[in-house]
mmCIF file of the C-alpha atoms, coordinates in Angstrom:
data_MODEL
# 
_entry.id   MODEL 
# 
loop_
_atom_site.group_PDB 
_atom_site.id 
_atom_site.type_symbol 
_atom_site.label_atom_id 
_atom_site.label_alt_id 
_atom_site.label_comp_id 
_atom_site.label_asym_id 
_atom_site.label_entity_id 
_atom_site.label_seq_id 
_atom_site.pdbx_PDB_ins_code 
_atom_site.Cartn_x 
_atom_site.Cartn_y 
_atom_site.Cartn_z 
_atom_site.occupancy 
_atom_site.B_iso_or_equiv 
_atom_site.pdbx_formal_charge 
_atom_site.auth_seq_id 
_atom_site.auth_comp_id 
_atom_site.auth_asym_id 
_atom_site.auth_atom_id 
_atom_site.pdbx_PDB_model_num 
ATOM 1  C CA . MET A 1 1  ? -62.859 76.024 23.365 1.00 0.00 ? 1  MET A CA 1 
ATOM 2  C CA . ILE A 1 2  ? -64.453 78.391 20.888 1.00 0.00 ? 2  ILE A CA 1 
ATOM 3  C CA . PRO A 1 3  ? -63.443 81.850 22.042 1.00 0.00 ? 3  PRO A CA 1 
ATOM 4  C CA . HIS A 1 4  ? -66.755 83.461 21.739 1.00 0.00 ? 4  HIS A CA 1 
ATOM 5  C CA . TYR A 1 5  ? -68.020 81.076 24.745 1.00 0.00 ? 5  TYR A CA 1 
ATOM 6  C CA . LEU A 1 6  ? -65.504 82.613 27.024 1.00 0.00 ? 6  LEU A CA 1 
ATOM 7  C CA . SER A 1 7  ? -67.658 86.005 27.314 1.00 0.00 ? 7  SER A CA 1 
ATOM 8  C CA . MET A 1 8  ? -70.980 84.007 28.089 1.00 0.00 ? 8  MET A CA 1 
ATOM 9  C CA . PHE A 1 9  ? -72.828 84.034 31.144 1.00 0.00 ? 9  PHE A CA 1 
ATOM 10 C CA . GLU A 1 10 ? -74.694 80.906 32.420 1.00 0.00 ? 10 GLU A CA 1 
ATOM 11 C CA . GLY A 1 11 ? -78.647 81.710 32.399 1.00 0.00 ? 11 GLY A CA 1 
ATOM 12 C CA . VAL A 1 12 ? -79.111 81.956 36.258 1.00 0.00 ? 12 VAL A CA 1 
ATOM 13 C CA . SER A 1 13 ? -76.723 84.662 36.574 1.00 0.00 ? 13 SER A CA 1 
ATOM 14 C CA . ILE A 1 14 ? -78.276 86.743 33.861 1.00 0.00 ? 14 ILE A CA 1 
ATOM 15 C CA . LEU A 1 15 ? -82.085 86.006 35.191 1.00 0.00 ? 15 LEU A CA 1 
ATOM 16 C CA . SER A 1 16 ? -80.740 87.508 38.464 1.00 0.00 ? 16 SER A CA 1 
ATOM 17 C CA . ALA A 1 17 ? -79.577 90.772 37.049 1.00 0.00 ? 17 ALA A CA 1 
ATOM 18 C CA . LEU A 1 18 ? -82.643 90.795 34.795 1.00 0.00 ? 18 LEU A CA 1 
ATOM 19 C CA . SER A 1 19 ? -85.122 90.287 37.750 1.00 0.00 ? 19 SER A CA 1 
ATOM 20 C CA . MET A 1 20 ? -83.655 92.975 39.758 1.00 0.00 ? 20 MET A CA 1 
ATOM 21 C CA . VAL A 1 21 ? -84.777 95.773 37.165 1.00 0.00 ? 21 VAL A CA 1 
ATOM 22 C CA . THR A 1 22 ? -87.766 94.409 35.293 1.00 0.00 ? 22 THR A CA 1 
ATOM 23 C CA . HIS A 1 23 ? -91.417 93.219 36.872 1.00 0.00 ? 23 HIS A CA 1 
ATOM 24 C CA . SER A 1 24 ? -93.619 93.232 33.542 1.00 0.00 ? 24 SER A CA 1 
ATOM 25 C CA . ILE A 1 25 ? -92.022 90.385 31.665 1.00 0.00 ? 25 ILE A CA 1 
ATOM 26 C CA . GLY A 1 26 ? -91.577 86.772 32.033 1.00 0.00 ? 26 GLY A CA 1 
ATOM 27 C CA . LEU A 1 27 ? -87.890 85.740 32.103 1.00 0.00 ? 27 LEU A CA 1 
ATOM 28 C CA . THR A 1 28 ? -86.501 81.845 31.382 1.00 0.00 ? 28 THR A CA 1 
ATOM 29 C CA . ALA A 1 29 ? -83.415 80.320 31.138 1.00 0.00 ? 29 ALA A CA 1 
ATOM 30 C CA . THR A 1 30 ? -81.938 77.023 30.069 1.00 0.00 ? 30 THR A CA 1 
ATOM 31 C CA . ILE A 1 31 ? -80.048 74.850 32.403 1.00 0.00 ? 31 ILE A CA 1 
ATOM 32 C CA . ALA A 1 32 ? -77.980 72.034 31.383 1.00 0.00 ? 32 ALA A CA 1 
ATOM 33 C CA . THR A 1 33 ? -79.132 68.958 33.048 1.00 0.00 ? 33 THR A CA 1 
ATOM 34 C CA . SER A 1 34 ? -75.997 67.016 32.330 1.00 0.00 ? 34 SER A CA 1 
ATOM 35 C CA . TYR A 1 35 ? -74.027 69.326 34.509 1.00 0.00 ? 35 TYR A CA 1 
ATOM 36 C CA . ALA A 1 36 ? -76.537 70.222 37.274 1.00 0.00 ? 36 ALA A CA 1 
ATOM 37 C CA . ASP A 1 37 ? -78.532 67.926 39.541 1.00 0.00 ? 37 ASP A CA 1 
ATOM 38 C CA . PRO A 1 38 ? -82.043 68.779 40.133 1.00 0.00 ? 38 PRO A CA 1 
ATOM 39 C CA . PHE A 1 39 ? -81.589 69.941 43.836 1.00 0.00 ? 39 PHE A CA 1 
ATOM 40 C CA . THR A 1 40 ? -78.881 72.639 42.359 1.00 0.00 ? 40 THR A CA 1 
ATOM 41 C CA . VAL A 1 41 ? -81.375 73.751 39.970 1.00 0.00 ? 41 VAL A CA 1 
ATOM 42 C CA . ALA A 1 42 ? -84.296 73.911 42.216 1.00 0.00 ? 42 ALA A CA 1 
ATOM 43 C CA . ARG A 1 43 ? -81.895 76.115 44.799 1.00 0.00 ? 43 ARG A CA 1 
ATOM 44 C CA . GLN A 1 44 ? -80.752 77.880 41.807 1.00 0.00 ? 44 GLN A CA 1 
ATOM 45 C CA . ILE A 1 45 ? -84.260 79.134 40.416 1.00 0.00 ? 45 ILE A CA 1 
ATOM 46 C CA . ALA A 1 46 ? -85.706 79.382 44.168 1.00 0.00 ? 46 ALA A CA 1 
ATOM 47 C CA . SER A 1 47 ? -82.715 81.960 44.868 1.00 0.00 ? 47 SER A CA 1 
ATOM 48 C CA . LEU A 1 48 ? -84.306 84.572 42.029 1.00 0.00 ? 48 LEU A CA 1 
ATOM 49 C CA . LYS A 1 49 ? -87.367 85.088 44.252 1.00 0.00 ? 49 LYS A CA 1 
ATOM 50 C CA . GLU A 1 50 ? -86.124 88.508 45.404 1.00 0.00 ? 50 GLU A CA 1 
ATOM 51 C CA . SER A 1 51 ? -88.333 89.267 48.515 1.00 0.00 ? 51 SER A CA 1 
ATOM 52 C CA . ARG A 1 52 ? -86.495 85.902 50.308 1.00 0.00 ? 52 ARG A CA 1 
ATOM 53 C CA . SER A 1 53 ? -83.213 86.254 48.621 1.00 0.00 ? 53 SER A CA 1 
ATOM 54 C CA . TYR A 1 54 ? -82.855 89.803 50.522 1.00 0.00 ? 54 TYR A CA 1 
ATOM 55 C CA . ALA A 1 55 ? -83.006 88.271 53.786 1.00 0.00 ? 55 ALA A CA 1 
ATOM 56 C CA . MET A 1 56 ? -80.750 85.364 52.592 1.00 0.00 ? 56 MET A CA 1 
ATOM 57 C CA . LYS A 1 57 ? -78.146 87.979 51.397 1.00 0.00 ? 57 LYS A CA 1 
ATOM 58 C CA . LYS A 1 58 ? -78.299 89.785 54.377 1.00 0.00 ? 58 LYS A CA 1 
ATOM 59 C CA . GLU A 1 59 ? -77.584 86.543 56.508 1.00 0.00 ? 59 GLU A CA 1 
ATOM 60 C CA . PHE A 1 60 ? -74.883 85.826 54.365 1.00 0.00 ? 60 PHE A CA 1 
ATOM 61 C CA . LEU A 1 61 ? -73.017 88.917 54.316 1.00 0.00 ? 61 LEU A CA 1 
ATOM 62 C CA . GLU A 1 62 ? -73.310 88.956 58.244 1.00 0.00 ? 62 GLU A CA 1 
ATOM 63 C CA . ILE A 1 63 ? -71.811 85.321 58.318 1.00 0.00 ? 63 ILE A CA 1 
ATOM 64 C CA . VAL A 1 64 ? -68.955 86.544 56.090 1.00 0.00 ? 64 VAL A CA 1 
ATOM 65 C CA . GLU A 1 65 ? -68.082 89.609 57.785 1.00 0.00 ? 65 GLU A CA 1 
ATOM 66 C CA . GLY A 1 66 ? -68.064 87.787 61.052 1.00 0.00 ? 66 GLY A CA 1 
ATOM 67 C CA . LEU A 1 67 ? -65.719 85.249 59.617 1.00 0.00 ? 67 LEU A CA 1 
ATOM 68 C CA . TRP A 1 68 ? -63.191 88.248 58.408 1.00 0.00 ? 68 TRP A CA 1 
ATOM 69 C CA . ASP A 1 69 ? -63.335 89.858 61.628 1.00 0.00 ? 69 ASP A CA 1 
ATOM 70 C CA . SER A 1 70 ? -62.330 86.639 63.248 1.00 0.00 ? 70 SER A CA 1 
ATOM 71 C CA . TYR A 1 71 ? -59.347 86.547 61.534 1.00 0.00 ? 71 TYR A CA 1 
ATOM 72 C CA . LYS A 1 72 ? -56.252 88.240 63.085 1.00 0.00 ? 72 LYS A CA 1 
ATOM 73 C CA . ASP A 1 73 ? -54.731 91.039 60.847 1.00 0.00 ? 73 ASP A CA 1 
ATOM 74 C CA . ASP A 1 74 ? -51.209 88.969 59.881 1.00 0.00 ? 74 ASP A CA 1 
ATOM 75 C CA . ALA A 1 75 ? -53.136 85.562 59.305 1.00 0.00 ? 75 ALA A CA 1 
ATOM 76 C CA . PHE A 1 76 ? -52.470 85.457 55.787 1.00 0.00 ? 76 PHE A CA 1 
ATOM 77 C CA . SER A 1 77 ? -49.316 86.364 54.026 1.00 0.00 ? 77 SER A CA 1 
ATOM 78 C CA . GLN A 1 78 ? -49.555 88.719 51.570 1.00 0.00 ? 78 GLN A CA 1 
ATOM 79 C CA . PRO A 1 79 ? -46.854 88.428 48.571 1.00 0.00 ? 79 PRO A CA 1 
ATOM 80 C CA . ASP A 1 80 ? -44.716 91.772 47.873 1.00 0.00 ? 80 ASP A CA 1 
ATOM 81 C CA . ARG A 1 81 ? -46.100 92.147 44.381 1.00 0.00 ? 81 ARG A CA 1 
ATOM 82 C CA . TRP A 1 82 ? -49.466 90.888 42.905 1.00 0.00 ? 82 TRP A CA 1 
# 
């Protein structure tokens, strides 16, 4: 693998970050159709619509926190050293 590719983000991640801080310019990205199916691409692009994604993020966070709270404190063993 060519080393400079290790520091590159894929297009949807960049669009997500940029769409939070700009509203006056159009944004576009390339998605490799050899690695992504149409359903996944459609969901990725739809997730960039901010007003809808805030509600989804809130629901997602509530579900994740609920799952965290469902585990007993000693459910997972911790290594002595990381």
